Amino acid sequence: MAELLIKASDTTNPDPIKDLRGCYKKGDVVVRKPDGWKWGKEELNKKKFYILRVPDKGTDELEFLTKEDEIELGNRYIAESPELGVMAEGPDAETASKACQALANAVLKRLQDYGLSPSYQIVTRTEPIRHVVARRRHRINVENIEDTLQKEVVAELTSDKISITDKPQNITTTLAELAK
Amino acid sequence: MATEVVKIVDPDNGPGTDYTSLAAWEAGEQRDLVAADEIAVAKCRCTNGSADATTVTIEGWTTNSDCYIKVWTDPDEGYRHDGKWNDSSYRLDPGTNNGLYVRQGWVYIIGLQIHATHKVQSGHVYARYPLLLEWCTSGDVVIDKSIIRLTAKSTKGYGINIYDPNDTTTAFKIRNCVIYQDGSSTGEAGIRIGAASNDTVEIFNCTVYNFGIGIFNQSGSPDVIVQNCAVFGNSDDFSNVSTIDHCASDDGDGTNAVVPSDWSLVFVDYPNGDFHLKSTDTDLRDAGVDLSSEGFTDDIDGETRSAPWDIGADEYVSGGEVLTAVADILSTSLTSTTLFSVFRYSSASFSSLSTTSSKVSSNVLRELSTLIEVKTSSSDSAELSIVALVEAVANIASQVLTSNAKLLVLRPISTEVQVRTASHVVVLELIRSITSAIQVTVSTSDSAELVIVKIGQVEIVTTAQVAQAALAILKTLAVDITSDVVAADMLLTVLRSVSAGIDSTTLTGVVELITTMGLIVDTSIESLTPKRVIEEV
């Protein structure tokens, strides 16, 4: 069983990008907690939040509801020599490796002045470049169940009774389908 | 002058809680602060020591220099760390998720502990980040007196990641912070900067330990100014940092550099995250420069810095060292009986330390109390020992601490002591011990909450909180107050006992204390029957 803290109203920002990425809208799930959670005073304020218990789903199964909409913009390439303590980044592995080699050469040259010629290696790796676009990708369509949410301190609905919209895909389905 | 709007964040939902997570606070309070002419304050607590386990993002607000966001632990409430990581103080710890994102200017983060652990799934390690400052709007982003802890399982991940590729002008100010890594690998960097050139980054009086690179300016811009910092135990202490001044490191980087020969002589216990300066340190003490012109004059413990400043997050303060030494002595395998004696003896010593702040005393007493191990049994002698223990510590606490601090001192003891055979005599003794140490007068606001408790033909006027506490105590004794004449008599006794000289806040703390001792308490005031609220005494 899980309980969801859901925004009951929109907040806005005049910058449309900030508004999309930073502001919660009505139906966005803010927090997931296990069943029986003791909510604070403001969390029980119906002007701010609704609380919905989903008896047939656990908090882990509903993690996607509290995820930002994040996209990958390719990779960054990093080359490093742990022995020499140098690191460089590039748009591809070869460029990063060459840049790191240049740094390594400078360090080696100086070390040689002290009579040191340590062995070393240059290792390259990639990391995805991520970008957050929206505060939440999925939104609960609370309009259909608002009477219940307003009336009950903690409303209870099974996942097949909860309608969800995937905003970028513009697909509406049930929570039961999405949380399979 | 903007109005402060203070909300209480407490994952344990203690008295006065507005939100049970910082994430919910951010969602519930998010607004245009400039239009409202307000300052949004989240005061963080953890009344039962639970972690705040939800990732937080601060973004989408409208702020300026007068109308800003402040997230903090109030040092007077006792939920702030004591300069090193503390699992009973407020902490943001979402496990294998990232900790806190700040994507906003004019944000002040003060006195927090933030932790993240690398996630391992199907043999792959996913980097995690305790603190991410990214895509910020213009304004200051200040991180002060905070502990940033990364548990790394690969050479990826940062303690603090500053990534701000936009056209805003943000001043990142990180001061009096400890940033360290305690996992099986090193992570990539303690502080990584990838900011746009129109930002500024100032890192003052921080301690950075055990990363691949200590402070790493990856983008090469903007200018990164690092002063009075201790950066050590990293593969490389600094990379691409333009200004390094009055810093201590392994590599001797920058101007006015300090290179200690043995860091174990500098810090109290750095392998275990205690970066307080030792009394024997001669490297970092007085080796820094006065940065009071930068807008701060204290250290990670809130102690005032004195010229010349020390390097690192901690400013050495002699009073704290004396009390810490007492704690060190006591930690060497004493029996509980001996500890009782030491506590009694120590009470006189503590009261004679006139220069010691209550905060320092509170921290040391808390340390002392967590050292106690009491093995309880069903025998009366064990029960009496528990009473003696509470009494002894309460005696010490009553001499130097405020009422809130006393409860904080008493609370960890309760988690150590398991009362399995509670008789009503023991419970009453406990209450008397605690309440006798806490002399607080009933405030006028309490009178508005007065109720009449009626048992049979007997009526008593008291506060709702007192009645609630008394009822809870009786419930722990498994008596039925609605039918049992003896119980009614006991209720009156308890009411009279606990209502003498104690306010509702403190009394709620007492109830919490009793609850944490393993005695199940029903705090529902509705179960008092019959009752009615009256307007005047």
XYZ file of C-alpha atoms in Angstrom:
717
model
C 0.000 0.000 0.000
C 1.143 3.537 -0.740
C -0.090 7.016 0.033
C 0.463 9.849 -2.426
C 0.683 13.557 -1.632
C -0.817 15.305 -4.660
C -0.771 19.011 -5.488
C -4.281 20.433 -5.334
C -3.518 23.651 -7.221
C -1.081 25.112 -9.748
C 1.910 27.268 -8.964
C 3.347 29.413 -11.721
C 6.517 31.209 -12.782
C 6.614 33.947 -15.443
C 9.555 32.231 -17.175
C 7.891 29.433 -19.200
C 10.942 27.150 -19.010
C 11.191 27.633 -15.251
C 7.456 27.162 -14.988
C 7.612 23.824 -16.767
C 10.694 22.576 -14.981
C 10.160 24.107 -11.560
C 6.495 24.568 -10.768
C 4.130 21.912 -9.524
C 0.746 21.705 -11.179
C -2.533 20.301 -9.948
C -2.352 16.511 -10.071
C 1.429 16.248 -9.739
C 2.524 13.712 -7.136
C 4.927 15.380 -4.701
C 5.804 12.582 -2.285
C 5.160 8.829 -1.900
C 4.867 7.364 1.594
C 3.868 3.987 3.016
C 0.293 3.394 4.115
C -0.553 4.919 7.483
C 1.890 7.827 7.182
C 1.230 10.562 9.720
C 0.979 13.694 7.593
C 1.746 17.197 8.871
C -0.762 20.015 9.272
C -0.039 21.746 5.965
C 0.012 18.454 4.090
C -3.563 17.895 5.271
C -4.605 21.331 3.973
C -6.966 20.625 1.073
C -6.155 23.949 -0.565
C -2.611 22.712 -1.029
C -2.704 18.938 -1.266
C -4.846 15.853 -1.635
C -3.822 12.552 -0.104
C -4.642 9.375 -1.996
C -4.127 5.845 -0.697
C -3.514 3.219 -3.388
C -4.163 -0.132 -1.691
C -2.924 -2.364 -4.517
C 0.451 -0.685 -5.157
C 3.600 -0.219 -3.096
C 5.681 2.954 -2.958
C 8.427 1.443 -5.126
C 5.970 0.561 -7.884
C 4.855 4.195 -8.012
C 8.326 5.741 -8.138
C 7.764 6.927 -11.713
C 5.071 9.323 -10.456
C 7.654 11.424 -8.598
C 10.262 11.434 -11.369
C 11.144 14.581 -13.255
C 10.941 14.417 -17.029
C 14.598 14.008 -17.864
C 16.139 13.469 -21.306
C 19.605 12.355 -22.380
C 21.550 14.715 -24.652
C 24.298 12.315 -25.641
C 27.473 11.576 -23.734
C 30.444 13.402 -22.370
C 33.790 11.676 -22.737
C 36.289 11.761 -19.923
C 39.893 10.633 -20.053
C 41.977 10.380 -16.930
C 45.240 9.102 -15.600
C 44.747 8.101 -11.966
C 48.516 7.619 -11.509
C 49.301 11.195 -12.560
C 46.077 12.764 -11.282
C 45.050 14.435 -14.536
C 41.713 14.441 -16.274
C 40.273 15.960 -19.470
C 36.909 16.044 -21.177
C 36.020 16.075 -24.861
C 33.174 15.669 -27.355
C 34.471 12.201 -28.207
C 36.798 9.634 -26.682
C 39.722 10.439 -28.965
C 39.664 14.178 -28.271
C 39.388 13.606 -24.543
C 42.225 11.092 -24.616
C 44.478 13.463 -26.590
C 43.750 16.324 -24.203
C 44.513 14.105 -21.239
C 47.721 12.890 -22.892
C 48.828 16.514 -23.300
C 48.260 17.130 -19.608
C 50.034 13.893 -18.733
C 53.021 14.880 -20.881
C 53.354 18.190 -19.049
C 53.266 16.453 -15.671
C 55.723 13.777 -16.831
C 58.145 16.369 -18.130
C 58.202 18.083 -14.771
C 58.515 14.784 -12.903
C 61.506 13.900 -15.061
C 63.229 17.047 -13.789
C 63.071 15.317 -10.413
C 64.336 12.051 -11.829
C 60.964 10.304 -11.871
C 59.523 8.402 -14.845
C 56.410 6.698 -13.463
C 54.370 4.252 -15.524
C 50.805 5.380 -16.165
C 47.766 4.717 -18.253
C 45.003 6.856 -19.686
C 41.514 5.512 -19.232
C 38.478 6.899 -21.055
C 34.869 6.594 -20.008
C 31.544 8.101 -20.908
C 28.819 9.719 -18.876
C 25.378 10.590 -20.188
C 24.511 14.293 -20.337
C 21.088 14.607 -18.761
C 18.705 17.522 -18.903
C 15.594 18.064 -16.843
C 12.659 19.439 -18.833
C 9.615 19.196 -16.567
C 8.947 18.848 -12.854
C 6.836 15.756 -13.461
C 6.259 13.652 -16.534
C 3.086 12.003 -15.237
C 0.086 13.739 -13.733
C -2.966 12.317 -11.994
C -6.199 13.543 -13.535
C -7.759 14.607 -10.263
C -10.812 16.332 -11.774
C -12.734 13.041 -12.033
C -12.080 12.077 -8.419
C -11.944 15.502 -6.803
C -15.131 15.049 -4.766
C -13.632 11.993 -3.084
C -10.278 13.705 -2.576
C -11.950 16.752 -1.048
C -14.231 14.773 1.232
C -11.788 12.286 2.724
C -8.716 13.131 4.783
C -7.081 10.188 3.028
C -9.069 9.062 0.001
C -8.649 5.474 -1.185
C -8.816 4.240 -4.769
C -7.414 1.177 -6.461
C -4.986 1.804 -9.293
C -7.511 0.893 -11.988
C -9.684 3.817 -10.838
C -6.908 6.400 -11.129
C -6.425 8.150 -14.465
C -2.891 9.263 -15.393
C -1.594 11.371 -18.259
C 1.900 10.987 -19.697
C 2.346 14.636 -20.657
C 4.993 14.543 -23.418
C 3.352 11.498 -24.999
C -0.139 12.948 -24.428
C -1.401 9.487 -23.498
C -4.014 8.978 -20.804
C -4.378 5.602 -19.141
C -4.907 4.101 -15.702
C -2.319 3.881 -12.962
C -2.809 0.115 -13.014
C -1.632 -0.008 -16.628
C 1.346 2.274 -16.088
C 2.510 0.592 -12.911
C 2.511 -2.923 -14.361
C 10.885 44.600 5.560
C 9.738 41.229 4.274
C 7.765 38.999 6.629
C 9.246 35.642 7.644
C 6.890 32.717 7.097
C 8.290 29.870 9.162
C 7.116 26.287 8.664
C 8.245 23.249 10.605
C 9.555 20.236 8.690
C 9.778 17.063 10.765
C 9.758 13.536 9.314
C 8.727 12.298 12.778
C 5.659 14.574 12.822
C 6.402 15.914 16.289
C 4.493 18.794 17.936
C 3.928 21.742 15.590
C 4.857 19.889 12.390
C 3.665 21.507 9.174
C 5.352 19.159 6.710
C 6.833 15.686 7.129
C 9.392 16.170 4.365
C 11.350 19.080 2.966
C 10.107 18.077 -0.496
C 6.506 18.597 0.606
C 7.432 21.946 2.152
C 8.926 23.064 -1.154
C 5.804 22.018 -3.042
C 3.414 23.536 -0.512
C 5.181 26.850 -0.055
C 6.442 27.448 -3.616
C 5.348 30.950 -4.694
C 6.328 34.481 -5.769
C 8.004 35.697 -2.586
C 8.657 39.150 -4.017
C 4.975 39.814 -4.718
C 4.086 38.513 -1.262
C 6.988 40.441 0.332
C 7.886 37.336 2.327
C 10.838 35.203 3.363
C 10.109 31.467 3.217
C 11.744 29.599 6.085
C 11.840 25.819 6.528
C 12.896 24.967 10.053
C 13.967 21.332 10.039
C 13.617 18.958 12.978
C 13.631 15.206 13.592
C 11.974 14.690 16.951
C 12.560 10.931 16.923
C 15.769 10.986 14.902
C 14.320 9.802 11.584
C 15.929 10.800 8.292
C 14.111 12.913 5.722
C 14.240 10.354 2.919
C 12.798 12.224 -0.066
C 14.857 14.006 -2.739
C 14.216 17.761 -2.762
C 14.253 20.252 -5.623
C 14.040 23.979 -4.957
C 12.927 25.681 -8.171
C 10.180 27.760 -9.685
C 10.006 30.440 -6.962
C 10.425 34.164 -7.491
C 12.994 35.615 -5.086
C 15.263 38.584 -4.541
C 17.780 39.721 -1.936
C 15.028 40.718 0.522
C 12.563 37.946 -0.231
C 14.537 34.738 -0.113
C 14.401 31.058 0.831
C 16.024 29.810 4.006
C 16.253 26.114 4.844
C 17.888 25.468 8.165
C 18.101 23.724 11.489
C 17.777 26.094 14.430
C 20.769 25.396 16.695
C 18.706 26.341 19.754
C 16.331 23.441 19.083
C 19.035 20.771 19.143
C 18.262 19.085 15.812
C 21.418 20.380 14.139
C 24.529 18.222 13.760
C 27.328 18.895 16.201
C 29.964 19.601 13.559
C 30.224 15.970 12.521
C 27.714 13.593 10.961
C 25.058 12.668 13.505
C 22.386 10.037 12.833
C 20.069 11.486 15.461
C 20.128 15.030 14.028
C 18.161 16.290 11.029
C 19.504 14.814 7.825
C 18.358 14.637 4.236
C 19.208 11.109 3.171
C 17.278 9.719 0.194
C 19.480 6.596 0.101
C 20.508 5.782 -3.455
C 18.805 8.853 -4.893
C 20.298 12.336 -5.129
C 19.823 14.601 -2.108
C 19.062 18.276 -2.757
C 18.790 20.195 -6.020
C 18.909 23.991 -5.814
C 17.902 25.628 -9.088
C 17.106 29.007 -7.653
C 18.907 32.203 -6.651
C 18.588 33.736 -3.189
C 18.603 30.472 -1.304
C 20.282 29.898 2.059
C 20.954 26.345 3.254
C 22.212 26.392 6.847
C 23.109 23.587 9.221
C 21.916 20.616 7.165
C 23.342 17.136 6.752
C 22.928 15.729 3.241
C 23.928 12.224 2.176
C 23.731 10.188 -1.023
C 24.913 6.677 -1.842
C 25.850 5.342 -5.262
C 23.269 2.941 -6.595
C 24.336 -0.525 -7.745
C 21.924 -2.349 -10.035
C 22.626 -5.366 -12.222
C 26.336 -4.898 -11.677
C 26.293 -1.290 -12.873
C 27.140 1.596 -10.550
C 25.052 4.746 -10.924
C 26.673 7.939 -9.637
C 24.732 9.883 -7.047
C 25.129 13.425 -5.730
C 24.202 14.765 -2.279
C 23.953 18.415 -3.424
C 23.409 19.795 -6.923
C 23.386 23.526 -7.644
C 22.284 23.856 -11.254
C 20.441 26.135 -13.671
C 20.069 28.712 -10.922
C 18.356 32.054 -11.350
C 20.354 35.190 -10.500
C 21.231 35.794 -6.864
C 23.182 34.259 -4.017
C 23.164 30.546 -3.260
C 24.703 30.123 0.179
C 25.566 26.756 1.701
C 26.655 27.281 5.297
C 27.513 25.035 8.281
C 26.435 21.924 6.425
C 27.837 18.417 6.107
C 27.811 16.922 2.623
C 28.551 13.209 2.591
C 28.915 10.950 -0.432
C 29.184 7.160 -0.166
C 30.816 6.342 -3.496
C 31.178 2.955 -5.151
C 32.961 4.158 -8.272
C 35.140 7.044 -9.447
C 32.051 8.985 -10.476
C 29.890 11.421 -8.551
C 30.517 14.656 -6.698
C 29.852 15.860 -3.167
C 28.626 19.189 -4.557
C 28.003 19.651 -8.268
C 27.759 23.252 -9.491
C 26.478 23.161 -13.048
C 25.039 26.427 -14.255
C 25.233 26.842 -18.030
C 22.809 29.734 -18.398
C 22.877 33.509 -18.739
C 22.009 34.325 -15.132
C 24.449 35.752 -12.606
C 24.663 33.532 -9.588
C 27.046 33.854 -6.647
C 27.710 30.437 -5.159
C 29.003 30.804 -1.601
C 30.028 27.630 0.213
C 31.331 28.224 3.714
C 31.929 26.365 6.974
C 31.049 23.065 5.308
C 32.501 19.589 5.586
C 32.399 17.649 2.313
C 33.637 14.073 2.522
C 33.396 10.652 0.933
C 33.180 7.426 2.913
C 32.491 4.683 0.359
C 34.494 1.896 -1.216
C 35.745 4.125 -4.043
C 36.587 7.837 -4.251
C 33.937 9.474 -6.395
C 35.141 12.047 -8.909
C 35.340 15.310 -6.946
C 34.362 16.885 -3.650
C 33.194 20.076 -5.319
C 32.913 20.165 -9.098
C 32.298 23.453 -10.895
C 30.925 23.602 -14.405
C 29.404 27.059 -14.149
C 28.953 29.739 -16.779
C 31.519 32.527 -16.889
C 29.197 35.184 -15.443
C 28.857 33.323 -12.139
C 31.154 33.551 -9.136
C 32.160 30.694 -6.855
C 33.582 31.315 -3.380
C 34.575 28.414 -1.167
C 35.601 29.609 2.281
C 36.566 27.671 5.420
C 35.524 24.274 4.121
C 37.035 20.854 4.710
C 37.125 18.495 1.722
C 38.349 14.926 2.169
C 38.755 11.641 0.302
C 37.739 12.239 -3.317
C 39.404 11.794 -6.695
C 39.826 15.566 -6.899
C 39.086 17.802 -3.927
C 37.925 20.949 -5.757
C 37.628 20.645 -9.524
C 36.856 23.577 -11.820
C 36.058 21.510 -14.870
C 34.848 24.273 -17.158
C 37.783 26.558 -16.390
C 35.382 29.423 -15.837
C 34.360 31.289 -13.794
C 36.995 32.352 -11.336
C 36.848 30.066 -8.335
C 38.163 31.550 -5.107
C 39.135 29.125 -2.364
C 40.337 30.475 0.967
C 40.919 29.002 4.442
C 40.055 25.493 3.250
C 41.521 22.145 4.292
C 41.548 19.908 1.211
C 43.335 16.608 1.750
C 43.305 12.852 1.263
C 42.318 13.288 -2.399
C 44.181 11.923 -5.436
C 44.546 15.558 -6.450
C 43.506 18.326 -4.056
C 42.801 21.104 -6.588
C 42.343 21.125 -10.338
C 42.035 24.266 -12.459
C 41.225 26.532 -9.493
C 42.298 30.116 -10.139
C 42.735 31.380 -6.566
C 43.871 29.190 -3.699
C 44.904 31.137 -0.637
C 45.605 30.205 2.988
C 44.625 26.593 2.326
C 45.970 23.396 3.845
C 46.468 20.429 1.521
C 48.721 17.476 0.794
C 50.049 19.187 -2.311
C 50.810 22.640 -0.863
C 48.740 24.349 -3.547
C 48.282 28.132 -3.758
C 49.605 31.079 -1.800
C 50.227 30.973 1.964
C 49.951 27.182 1.735
C 50.016 24.881 4.743
C 51.127 21.245 4.436
C 50.585 19.287 7.658
C 52.883 16.316 8.049
C 50.299 14.189 9.852
C 46.572 14.912 9.526
C 45.790 12.685 12.511
C 47.491 15.326 14.669
C 45.245 17.987 13.140
C 41.730 16.521 13.364
C 39.978 14.687 16.190
C 39.069 11.638 14.062
C 39.039 12.419 10.333
C 38.752 8.781 9.080
C 35.397 8.668 10.891
C 34.188 12.080 9.798
C 35.171 14.208 12.808
C 37.022 17.193 11.394
C 37.106 19.240 14.592
C 40.561 20.564 15.357
C 42.504 18.840 18.096
C 43.848 20.855 20.983
C 47.299 19.630 19.929
C 47.002 20.926 16.363
C 49.605 23.483 15.366
C 49.095 23.480 11.591
C 45.581 24.789 10.937
C 44.969 26.832 14.079
C 45.485 30.553 13.474
C 46.783 29.807 9.952
C 43.879 31.326 8.023
C 42.918 34.850 7.102
C 40.078 36.948 8.552
C 37.161 36.709 6.107
C 34.610 38.638 8.166
C 34.316 41.117 5.288
C 32.728 38.258 3.319
C 29.705 38.283 5.609
C 30.344 35.526 8.124
C 32.200 35.358 11.420
C 31.408 31.903 12.842
C 32.280 28.263 12.184
C 30.428 24.992 11.488
C 29.438 24.752 15.179
C 28.215 28.349 15.272
C 31.194 29.308 17.425
C 32.554 32.790 16.785
C 35.836 32.841 14.911
C 38.678 34.836 16.441
C 41.536 36.448 14.533
C 43.617 34.992 13.098
C 41.069 32.520 11.811
C 41.703 28.785 11.694
C 41.753 26.861 8.402
C 38.867 24.457 7.755
C 35.238 24.299 8.841
C 35.984 24.256 12.558
C 37.372 27.076 14.690
C 39.116 25.652 17.715
C 37.270 26.557 20.937
C 38.872 25.549 24.207
C 35.672 25.083 26.255
C 34.315 22.517 23.847
C 37.578 20.657 23.946
C 37.463 20.279 27.730
C 34.007 18.767 27.604
C 34.863 16.556 24.648
C 37.785 15.251 26.647
C 35.409 14.305 29.460
C 33.337 12.388 26.948
C 36.442 10.631 25.651
C 37.371 9.520 29.140
C 33.900 8.225 29.864
C 33.772 6.246 26.644
C 36.372 3.777 27.868
C 34.311 0.771 28.940
C 32.777 1.888 32.187
C 29.950 -0.076 33.741
C 26.587 1.572 34.042
C 26.919 1.749 37.821
C 30.213 3.613 37.508
C 28.690 5.903 34.932
C 25.914 6.873 37.337
C 28.534 7.917 39.834
C 30.502 9.834 37.228
C 27.369 11.612 36.101
C 26.629 12.715 39.646
C 30.218 13.822 40.144
C 30.260 15.591 36.783
C 27.215 17.685 37.565
C 29.236 19.970 39.822
C 32.014 20.246 37.234
C 29.668 21.171 34.444
C 28.051 23.941 36.433
C 31.454 25.422 37.225
C 32.370 25.768 33.556
C 31.082 29.294 33.298
C 32.453 29.894 29.803
C 30.767 26.878 28.308
C 27.847 27.590 26.046
C 24.668 25.605 26.532
C 25.038 24.288 23.001
C 28.406 22.738 23.739
C 27.116 21.309 27.006
C 24.137 19.863 25.216
C 26.317 18.167 22.651
C 28.629 16.667 25.230
C 25.814 15.509 27.458
C 24.203 13.888 24.477
C 27.449 12.090 23.756
C 27.682 10.993 27.354
C 24.169 9.682 27.427
C 24.598 7.616 24.268
C 27.484 5.781 25.906
C 25.306 4.194 28.519
C 24.335 0.574 28.166
C 21.897 -0.687 30.712
C 20.984 -4.324 30.813
C 17.505 -4.511 32.262
C 15.837 -7.463 33.858
C 12.555 -8.037 35.604
C 14.106 -7.424 39.006
C 13.267 -4.354 41.057
C 16.920 -3.376 41.271
C 17.118 -2.977 37.533
C 14.056 -0.754 37.555
C 15.520 1.378 40.265
C 18.744 1.712 38.298
C 16.807 3.159 35.417
C 15.226 5.733 37.690
C 18.632 6.566 39.136
C 20.066 6.947 35.669
C 17.394 9.359 34.497
C 17.629 11.267 37.734
C 21.404 11.566 37.542
C 21.443 12.840 33.992
C 18.494 15.131 34.642
C 20.396 16.636 37.543
C 23.299 17.500 35.291
C 21.076 18.793 32.546
C 19.109 21.004 34.885
C 22.172 23.004 35.804
C 23.283 24.217 32.420
C 20.585 23.700 29.858
C 17.311 25.123 28.679
C 14.237 22.935 28.991
C 14.316 21.913 25.338
C 17.969 20.973 25.592
C 17.272 18.897 28.693
C 14.735 16.842 26.842
C 17.213 16.326 24.049
C 19.714 15.055 26.563
C 17.194 12.717 28.098
C 15.813 11.402 24.826
C 18.836 9.326 23.721
C 18.939 7.688 27.119
C 15.426 6.480 26.619
C 16.400 4.744 23.409
C 19.146 2.894 25.254
C 17.036 1.849 28.192
C 14.459 -0.823 27.484
C 11.838 -0.841 30.208
C 10.244 -4.220 29.924
C 8.631 -4.564 33.330
C 7.154 -1.184 33.962
C 5.215 -0.955 37.168
C 3.263 2.190 37.930
C 5.749 2.981 40.701
C 8.615 3.027 38.218
C 6.695 5.134 35.711
C 5.728 7.664 38.372
C 9.312 7.791 39.592
C 10.477 8.463 36.061
C 7.996 11.265 35.648
C 8.964 12.823 38.956
C 12.648 12.583 38.074
C 12.166 14.229 34.734
C 9.736 16.901 35.796
C 11.738 17.832 38.864
C 14.668 18.653 36.593
C 12.597 20.787 34.289
C 11.250 23.825 36.058
C 9.091 25.683 33.608
C 6.088 27.775 34.456
C 2.794 27.338 32.672
C 2.429 29.953 29.965
C -0.682 32.068 29.518
C -1.388 30.462 26.169
C -1.950 27.148 27.924
C -5.018 28.476 29.708
C -6.874 28.650 26.409
C -6.535 24.894 26.101
C -7.994 24.012 29.486
C -10.325 21.030 29.755
C -12.337 19.414 32.498
C -11.562 15.777 33.066
C -14.357 13.996 34.886
C -13.935 10.600 36.499
C -17.015 9.460 38.389
C -17.857 12.307 40.807
C -14.397 13.839 40.626
C -13.611 16.731 38.276
C -10.248 18.297 37.631
C -9.434 21.361 35.515
C -6.186 21.079 33.664
C -4.618 21.679 30.270
C -5.392 19.406 27.380
C -1.771 18.412 27.168
C -1.547 17.488 30.828
C -4.681 15.420 30.595
C -3.399 13.771 27.467
C -0.096 12.902 29.077
C -1.716 11.561 32.209
C -4.077 9.434 30.206
C -1.222 8.110 28.149
C 0.713 7.201 31.243
C -2.209 5.318 32.674
C -2.736 3.476 29.444
C 0.818 2.233 29.670
C -0.157 0.685 32.978
C -3.014 -1.097 31.231
C -5.763 0.239 33.465
C -9.266 1.139 32.422
C -9.883 4.719 33.570
C -13.564 4.711 32.799
C -14.467 1.969 35.254
C -11.628 1.401 37.638
C -11.862 3.408 40.876
C -8.195 2.833 41.578
C -7.406 4.128 38.132
C -9.387 7.303 38.783
C -7.394 7.894 41.904
C -4.184 7.285 40.021
C -5.258 9.695 37.311
C -5.689 12.436 39.878
C -2.298 11.656 41.352
C -0.610 11.783 37.998
C -2.410 14.939 36.958
C -1.368 16.728 40.108
C 2.168 15.458 39.776
C 2.801 16.421 36.202
C 0.837 19.656 36.087
C 2.938 21.266 38.791
C 5.355 23.615 37.107
C 5.542 22.303 33.575
C 4.371 23.738 30.271
C 2.606 21.971 27.451
C 5.603 21.865 25.124
C 7.779 20.274 27.731
C 5.062 17.899 28.757
C 4.614 16.764 25.171
C 8.313 16.054 25.199
C 7.913 13.972 28.325
C 5.204 11.945 26.649
C 7.478 11.418 23.661
C 10.217 10.343 25.983
C 8.032 7.796 27.686
C 6.832 6.590 24.310
C 10.339 5.985 23.068
C 11.063 3.953 26.169
C 8.982 1.220 24.648
C 5.768 1.988 26.490
C 2.882 2.187 24.078
C 1.086 5.504 24.403
C -2.252 6.447 22.936
C -2.174 10.209 22.646
C -5.710 10.610 21.410
C -7.393 13.298 23.502
C -10.726 12.125 22.123
C -10.573 9.078 24.364
C -10.981 11.269 27.419
C -14.670 11.090 28.304
C -16.486 13.154 29.290
C -14.694 16.437 28.565
C -15.485 19.959 27.479
C -13.411 22.995 26.632
C -13.950 26.044 28.818
C -12.956 29.595 28.052
C -11.848 30.734 31.473
C -10.469 29.119 34.592
